[in-house]
Amino acid sequence: MPARNILVINCGSSSIKFALVNEAQPDFILSGLAERLASPEAVLHWQHAGNKDSLLLQGGDHRAALAQLLPLVQSAAGGQLHGIGHRVVHGGEQFTSACLIDPLSLLAIRATAPLAPLHNPANLLGIEAALKLFPELPQVAVFDTAFHQSLPEHAFRYAVPEALYREHGVRRYGFHGTSHRFVSQRAAEMSGLAFADSSWLSAHLGNGCSTCAIVNGQSRDTSMGLTPLEGLVMGTRSGDVDPNLHGHLARTLGWSLERIDSLLNKESGLLGLSGLSNDMRSLEQARAQGHVGATLAIEVFCYRLAKSLAAMSCALPRLDGLIFTGGIGENSPLIRSKTLAYLKLFNLALDETANAACTRGAAGPIHAPGSPRVLVVPTNEERQIALDTLALLDA
Ligand code: ADP
């Protein structure tokens, strides 16, 4: 059987990220982004065979963007497209793994929308447009939350009255599951260990950031919760704050819930602390020039990350390795080294040359001889979604 092609789609409210993945090729055949959809500036950008191109979509929406994408995909895939994998943010408690999209699973995905009011409706837009444009192709939903459905109850329950959990689904779900699963599996392969008998801590550090404890191939705890706001300091998200902060701001400043929501999700994190940027590269440059806010933001980011990793270690029987991934985890020797400096009791030591060399997609161990493993593993959520899609086609 010739190697198969899967189109991976990640729909946001005004954007679509896509990648055409061939099961036998490490690089994407075609990849790109449609952005500012349904606005006059709507545009499609793509890369194929080393060339970059763009097309104005004249106010086009998700369906218009996918319709423009269709001939590009067909031509890049040589007419051989075997399925579509959709990233879906929230699968609630219904989805413990990827699922084929059919009327029943669509209903269940719709039913989880209240848990992810910003993300799931956007993901559904993409699914519905793709079903209309590619009605003959099998389509699969891959959930960010599914990998964390193996959390034990003592890790996923909040200490609030039970009725909130039973009747309203208030519990910790966790996100970035596709990435934590991909990198922990790769880490086991890279270390010559069986994934089913291994124990990892993983730190996914992109614009959103989370940690995860993975034991014998299963997520046992993770830092994000009911929503992706819980846990680490992120680009613009605060991560953990005192839950009374909402009440405090409402009482003392008269702020509305919407204002507080926007503060904690869009104006906080690295951006809020530094007063400068949500982008770690810019903050590292500013720190090197003595910028006080950038220096503090980096320190808080690393300390809170170390604290979260130490907390995650409660879920591990032993530590086979610590994994760094995501744009920051894969590219920043400074953040990796500062985080380890705050984790003294773990006895992790870096090989500074290897640490400095692991950037721009390079994978590898960066620990010193005698130290527990520390690995940089580039994530590839699109490939994992394609693999999950293929696994369901083969089932
Ligand atoms: P997303 O979560 O949107 O997929 P990424 O995983 O691409 O984001 O991560 C984006 C973050 O990675 C940004 O904060 C960016 O500054 C950071 N980053 C990328 N390259 C570097 C680098 N060389 N050094 C430090 N941070 C970097």
Coordinates of C-alpha atoms and ligand atoms in Angstrom, one line a residue:
M1 CA 0.0 0.0 0.0
P2 CA 1.5 3.4 -0.9
A3 CA 2.1 5.8 2.0
R4 CA -1.1 7.7 2.8
N5 CA -1.7 11.5 3.1
I6 CA -3.7 13.1 5.8
L7 CA -4.8 16.8 5.9
V8 CA -4.6 18.1 9.5
I9 CA -6.8 21.1 10.3
N10 CA -6.7 23.4 13.4
C11 CA -9.4 25.9 13.3
G12 CA -9.5 29.1 15.4
S13 CA -12.3 31.6 15.5
S14 CA -10.8 33.6 12.6
S15 CA -8.0 31.3 11.4
I16 CA -7.2 27.9 10.1
K17 CA -3.8 26.3 10.5
F18 CA -3.3 23.3 8.2
A19 CA -0.7 20.7 7.3
L20 CA -0.7 17.9 4.7
V21 CA 1.1 15.0 6.3
N22 CA 2.4 11.9 4.5
E23 CA 2.9 8.9 6.8
A24 CA 6.3 8.1 5.3
Q25 CA 7.8 11.6 5.1
P26 CA 9.1 13.5 8.1
D27 CA 8.4 17.0 6.6
F28 CA 4.9 18.3 5.8
I29 CA 4.1 18.2 2.0
L30 CA 2.1 21.4 2.3
S31 CA 1.5 23.7 5.3
G32 CA 0.1 27.1 6.0
L33 CA -2.4 29.4 7.6
A34 CA -5.6 31.2 6.6
E35 CA -6.1 34.2 8.9
R36 CA -8.4 37.2 9.5
L37 CA -11.2 35.1 8.1
A38 CA -14.5 36.8 7.4
S39 CA -12.8 40.2 7.4
P40 CA -11.7 42.3 4.4
E41 CA -8.1 41.3 5.1
A42 CA -8.8 37.5 4.9
V43 CA -5.7 35.8 3.5
L44 CA -4.3 32.3 2.9
H45 CA -0.6 31.7 3.2
W46 CA 1.1 28.4 2.3
Q47 CA 4.4 26.6 1.8
H48 CA 5.0 23.8 -0.6
A49 CA 8.2 22.3 -2.0
G50 CA 10.3 25.1 -0.6
N51 CA 8.1 27.8 -2.1
K52 CA 5.9 30.3 -0.1
D53 CA 2.8 31.8 -1.6
S54 CA -0.3 33.8 -0.5
L55 CA -3.8 34.5 -1.8
L56 CA -6.3 37.2 -0.7
L57 CA -9.6 35.7 0.2
Q58 CA -11.8 38.8 -0.3
G59 CA -13.6 38.6 3.0
G60 CA -13.8 34.8 2.8
D61 CA -14.9 32.7 5.8
H62 CA -13.7 29.2 6.9
R63 CA -15.5 27.5 4.1
A64 CA -14.2 29.9 1.5
A65 CA -10.6 29.3 2.8
L66 CA -11.0 25.5 2.7
A67 CA -12.5 25.7 -0.8
Q68 CA -9.4 27.6 -1.9
L69 CA -7.2 25.1 -0.1
L70 CA -8.9 22.1 -1.8
P71 CA -7.1 22.3 -5.2
L72 CA -3.8 23.0 -3.5
V73 CA -4.2 19.9 -1.3
Q74 CA -5.3 17.8 -4.2
S75 CA -2.3 18.8 -6.3
A76 CA 0.2 18.5 -3.5
A77 CA -1.1 15.1 -2.5
G78 CA -1.1 14.0 -6.2
G79 CA -4.9 13.4 -5.9
Q80 CA -4.4 11.0 -3.0
L81 CA -5.9 12.3 0.1
H82 CA -7.0 9.6 2.6
G83 CA -8.5 11.5 5.5
I84 CA -8.8 14.6 7.5
G85 CA -7.7 15.0 11.2
H86 CA -9.2 17.9 13.1
R87 CA -7.8 19.3 16.3
V88 CA -10.6 19.8 18.8
V89 CA -9.7 21.6 22.0
H90 CA -12.2 20.1 24.5
G91 CA -13.5 16.6 24.6
G92 CA -15.0 16.8 28.1
E93 CA -15.3 13.4 29.8
Q94 CA -16.9 11.8 26.7
F95 CA -13.7 11.5 24.7
T96 CA -10.8 9.5 26.1
S97 CA -9.2 9.2 22.6
A98 CA -9.7 10.4 19.0
C99 CA -13.0 9.5 17.3
L100 CA -14.3 9.2 13.8
I101 CA -16.6 12.1 13.0
D102 CA -20.2 11.0 12.5
P103 CA -23.6 12.6 13.4
L104 CA -23.4 11.1 17.0
S105 CA -19.8 12.3 17.7
L106 CA -20.6 15.7 16.2
L107 CA -23.5 16.0 18.7
A108 CA -21.2 15.1 21.6
I109 CA -18.6 17.7 20.5
R110 CA -21.3 20.3 20.3
A111 CA -22.4 19.3 23.8
T112 CA -18.9 20.1 25.2
A113 CA -19.0 23.7 23.7
P114 CA -20.0 25.3 27.1
L115 CA -16.7 24.0 28.5
A116 CA -14.7 25.7 25.8
P117 CA -16.8 28.5 24.5
L118 CA -14.0 30.2 22.6
H119 CA -12.4 27.1 21.0
N120 CA -14.9 24.3 20.4
P121 CA -17.3 26.4 18.2
A122 CA -14.4 27.5 16.1
N123 CA -13.2 23.8 15.8
L124 CA -16.8 22.9 14.8
L125 CA -16.8 25.5 12.0
G126 CA -13.8 23.8 10.5
I127 CA -15.3 20.3 10.8
E128 CA -18.6 21.4 9.3
A129 CA -16.9 23.2 6.4
A130 CA -14.7 20.2 5.7
L131 CA -17.6 17.8 5.8
K132 CA -19.4 19.8 3.1
L133 CA -16.2 20.1 0.9
F134 CA -14.9 16.6 1.4
P135 CA -18.0 14.5 2.0
E136 CA -16.5 11.3 0.8
L137 CA -13.4 11.4 3.1
P138 CA -13.2 9.9 6.6
Q139 CA -12.7 12.7 9.2
V140 CA -11.4 12.3 12.7
A141 CA -11.5 14.6 15.8
V142 CA -8.4 14.6 18.0
F143 CA -8.9 16.2 21.4
D144 CA -6.4 18.2 23.5
T145 CA -8.0 16.9 26.6
A146 CA -8.3 13.2 25.8
F147 CA -4.8 12.2 26.9
H148 CA -5.5 13.6 30.4
Q149 CA -8.7 11.5 30.9
S150 CA -6.4 9.0 32.6
L151 CA -5.8 11.4 35.6
P152 CA -6.8 9.8 38.9
E153 CA -9.8 11.4 40.6
H154 CA -7.6 12.8 43.4
A155 CA -5.7 14.8 40.6
F156 CA -8.7 16.0 38.6
R157 CA -11.2 17.0 41.3
Y158 CA -11.3 20.5 42.8
A159 CA -12.1 20.9 46.4
V160 CA -15.5 22.4 45.8
P161 CA -18.9 20.8 46.5
E162 CA -19.5 17.6 44.5
A163 CA -22.6 18.8 42.8
L164 CA -20.5 21.2 40.7
Y165 CA -18.6 18.3 39.3
R166 CA -21.5 15.9 38.9
E167 CA -24.0 18.4 37.5
H168 CA -21.8 20.9 35.7
G169 CA -18.6 19.1 34.8
V170 CA -16.4 21.4 37.1
R171 CA -13.1 19.5 37.3
R172 CA -9.6 19.6 35.9
Y173 CA -9.4 18.5 32.2
G174 CA -5.9 19.6 31.1
F175 CA -4.9 20.6 27.6
H176 CA -1.9 20.2 25.2
G177 CA -2.5 16.4 25.6
T178 CA -1.5 15.7 21.9
S179 CA 1.8 17.4 22.5
H180 CA 2.6 15.8 25.9
R181 CA 1.8 12.4 24.4
F182 CA 3.9 12.9 21.3
V183 CA 7.0 14.1 23.1
S184 CA 6.9 11.6 25.9
Q185 CA 6.6 8.8 23.3
R186 CA 9.5 10.2 21.4
A187 CA 11.5 10.7 24.6
A188 CA 11.1 7.0 25.4
E189 CA 12.2 6.0 21.9
M190 CA 15.2 8.4 22.1
S191 CA 16.2 6.8 25.4
G192 CA 15.7 3.2 24.4
L193 CA 12.9 2.7 27.0
A194 CA 9.5 1.1 26.5
F195 CA 6.9 3.9 26.6
A196 CA 4.6 1.5 28.5
D197 CA 7.2 1.3 31.3
S198 CA 8.6 4.8 31.7
S199 CA 8.0 7.9 33.8
W200 CA 8.4 11.4 32.5
L201 CA 7.9 15.1 33.4
S202 CA 7.1 17.2 30.4
A203 CA 7.0 21.0 30.0
H204 CA 5.2 22.3 26.9
L205 CA 6.2 26.0 26.7
G206 CA 4.7 27.9 23.8
N207 CA 2.3 30.9 24.0
G208 CA 0.3 28.5 26.2
C209 CA 2.3 26.6 28.7
S210 CA 1.7 23.4 30.7
T211 CA 3.5 20.6 32.6
C212 CA 2.5 17.0 32.6
A213 CA 3.4 13.8 34.5
I214 CA 3.4 10.8 32.2
V215 CA 3.6 7.2 33.7
N216 CA 3.6 4.1 31.6
G217 CA 2.2 6.0 28.6
Q218 CA -0.6 7.7 30.5
S219 CA -1.1 11.2 31.8
R220 CA -1.3 11.2 35.6
D221 CA -1.4 14.9 36.3
T222 CA -1.1 18.2 34.4
S223 CA -1.0 21.8 35.3
M224 CA -4.0 23.2 33.2
G225 CA -7.4 22.7 34.7
L226 CA -11.1 23.4 33.8
T227 CA -9.7 25.9 31.3
P228 CA -6.2 26.6 29.9
L229 CA -5.8 29.5 32.4
E230 CA -4.7 27.3 35.3
G231 CA -1.0 26.6 36.2
L232 CA 2.1 28.2 34.7
V233 CA 2.8 31.8 33.7
M234 CA 2.1 32.0 29.9
G235 CA 2.5 34.6 27.1
T236 CA -0.6 36.6 28.1
R237 CA -2.3 34.3 30.7
S238 CA -1.6 34.7 34.4
G239 CA -1.7 31.0 35.3
D240 CA -2.5 30.4 39.0
V241 CA -3.7 33.4 41.0
D242 CA -5.5 33.5 44.3
P243 CA -9.1 32.5 43.4
N244 CA -10.3 35.4 45.5
L245 CA -8.6 37.8 43.0
H246 CA -11.9 37.9 41.0
G247 CA -13.9 39.0 44.1
H248 CA -11.2 41.4 45.2
L249 CA -11.1 43.2 41.8
A250 CA -14.9 43.3 41.6
R251 CA -15.3 44.7 45.1
T252 CA -12.4 47.2 45.2
L253 CA -12.3 48.3 41.5
G254 CA -15.9 47.5 40.4
W255 CA -14.6 45.4 37.5
S256 CA -17.0 43.2 35.6
L257 CA -16.4 39.5 35.1
E258 CA -15.6 40.1 31.4
R259 CA -13.0 42.7 32.3
I260 CA -11.3 40.4 34.8
D261 CA -11.5 37.5 32.3
S262 CA -9.7 39.6 29.7
L263 CA -7.1 40.8 32.2
L264 CA -6.2 37.3 33.3
N265 CA -6.3 35.8 29.8
K266 CA -5.0 38.5 27.5
E267 CA -3.1 41.1 29.5
S268 CA -1.2 39.1 32.1
G269 CA 1.6 36.4 32.1
L270 CA 4.9 37.5 30.5
L271 CA 3.2 40.5 29.0
G272 CA 1.7 41.8 32.2
L273 CA 4.8 41.1 34.3
S274 CA 7.3 42.7 31.9
G275 CA 5.0 45.5 30.6
L276 CA 6.8 44.9 27.3
S277 CA 5.9 41.7 25.4
N278 CA 4.4 38.3 25.5
D279 CA 7.2 36.9 23.3
M280 CA 10.1 35.2 25.1
R281 CA 12.6 36.1 22.4
S282 CA 11.9 39.8 22.9
L283 CA 12.1 39.4 26.7
E284 CA 15.5 37.6 26.5
Q285 CA 16.9 40.4 24.4
A286 CA 15.5 43.1 26.7
R287 CA 16.8 41.3 29.7
A288 CA 20.3 41.2 28.2
Q289 CA 20.0 45.0 27.9
G290 CA 19.0 45.3 31.6
H291 CA 15.3 45.7 31.3
V292 CA 13.9 45.3 34.8
G293 CA 10.4 44.1 33.8
A294 CA 11.7 41.5 31.3
T295 CA 14.2 40.2 33.9
L296 CA 11.4 39.8 36.5
A297 CA 9.1 38.1 34.0
I298 CA 11.7 35.5 33.1
E299 CA 12.5 34.9 36.8
V300 CA 8.8 34.4 37.7
F301 CA 8.2 32.2 34.6
C302 CA 11.1 29.9 35.5
Y303 CA 10.4 29.7 39.2
R304 CA 6.7 28.9 38.7
L305 CA 7.7 26.3 36.0
A306 CA 10.1 24.6 38.5
K307 CA 7.5 24.7 41.2
S308 CA 4.9 23.1 38.9
L309 CA 7.4 20.3 37.8
A310 CA 8.1 19.6 41.5
A311 CA 4.4 19.3 42.1
M312 CA 4.0 17.0 39.1
S313 CA 6.7 14.7 40.5
C314 CA 4.2 13.6 43.2
A315 CA 2.5 11.6 40.4
L316 CA 5.7 9.7 39.4
P317 CA 7.1 6.4 40.8
R318 CA 10.6 7.5 39.5
L319 CA 11.9 10.0 37.0
D320 CA 13.2 8.7 33.7
G321 CA 13.6 12.2 32.3
L322 CA 12.4 15.8 32.1
I323 CA 11.3 16.9 28.6
F324 CA 11.3 20.5 27.3
T325 CA 9.1 21.3 24.2
G326 CA 7.1 24.1 22.5
G327 CA 8.6 27.3 21.0
I328 CA 10.3 28.3 24.3
G329 CA 11.2 24.8 25.5
E330 CA 12.8 23.9 22.1
N331 CA 14.7 27.1 21.6
S332 CA 15.7 28.7 24.9
P333 CA 18.9 27.4 26.7
L334 CA 18.4 30.3 29.2
I335 CA 14.9 29.2 30.3
R336 CA 15.9 25.5 30.5
S337 CA 19.0 26.4 32.6
K338 CA 17.2 28.8 34.9
T339 CA 14.4 26.4 35.5
L340 CA 16.8 23.6 36.5
A341 CA 18.5 26.1 38.9
Y342 CA 15.2 26.4 40.8
L343 CA 14.9 22.5 41.0
K344 CA 18.0 21.9 43.2
L345 CA 16.6 18.8 45.0
F346 CA 16.1 16.9 41.7
N347 CA 20.0 16.8 41.2
L348 CA 19.5 17.6 37.5
A349 CA 22.7 19.0 35.8
L350 CA 23.0 20.3 32.3
D351 CA 25.7 19.8 29.7
E352 CA 25.9 23.5 28.9
T353 CA 27.3 22.9 25.4
A354 CA 24.5 20.4 24.5
N355 CA 22.0 22.8 26.1
A356 CA 23.2 25.7 23.9
A357 CA 23.2 23.5 20.8
C358 CA 19.6 22.4 21.2
T359 CA 17.6 25.0 19.3
R360 CA 15.6 25.3 16.0
G361 CA 14.3 21.8 15.9
A362 CA 17.4 20.0 17.2
A363 CA 16.4 17.1 19.5
G364 CA 18.6 15.5 22.1
P365 CA 19.7 14.9 25.7
I366 CA 21.1 18.1 27.3
H367 CA 22.0 16.6 30.8
A368 CA 25.5 16.2 32.2
P369 CA 26.9 12.7 32.8
G370 CA 25.5 11.2 36.0
S371 CA 22.4 13.5 36.0
P372 CA 18.9 12.2 35.5
R373 CA 17.9 12.7 31.8
V374 CA 16.9 16.1 30.5
L375 CA 15.7 16.1 26.9
V376 CA 14.7 18.6 24.3
V377 CA 12.1 17.0 22.1
P378 CA 10.5 19.2 19.3
T379 CA 6.7 18.7 19.4
N380 CA 4.7 17.8 16.3
E381 CA 1.0 17.9 17.1
E382 CA 0.1 17.8 13.4
R383 CA 2.0 14.5 12.9
Q384 CA 0.4 13.1 16.0
I385 CA -3.1 14.1 14.8
A386 CA -2.3 12.5 11.4
L387 CA -1.1 9.3 13.1
D388 CA -4.3 9.2 15.3
T389 CA -6.4 9.7 12.1
L390 CA -4.6 6.8 10.3
A391 CA -5.0 4.5 13.4
L392 CA -8.8 5.1 13.2
L393 CA -8.8 4.5 9.5
D394 CA -7.1 1.2 10.1
A395 CA -9.3 0.1 13.0
Ligands
ADP1 P1 2.2 28.4 20.1 O1 1.8 28.1 21.4 O2 1.4 29.6 19.5 O3 2.3 27.3 19.1 P2 5.1 28.3 20.0 O4 5.2 26.9 20.5 O5 5.5 28.6 18.6 O6 3.7 29.0 20.2 O7 6.0 29.2 21.0 C1 6.0 30.6 20.9 C2 7.0 31.1 22.0 O8 8.3 30.5 21.7 C3 7.2 32.6 22.0 O9 7.2 33.1 23.3 C4 8.5 32.8 21.3 O10 9.2 34.0 21.7 C5 9.3 31.6 21.8 N1 10.5 31.3 21.1 C6 10.7 31.0 19.8 N2 12.0 31.0 19.5 C7 12.7 31.3 20.6 C8 14.1 31.5 20.9 N3 15.0 31.3 20.0 N4 14.4 31.9 22.2 C9 13.4 32.1 23.1 N5 12.1 31.9 22.9 C10 11.7 31.6 21.6

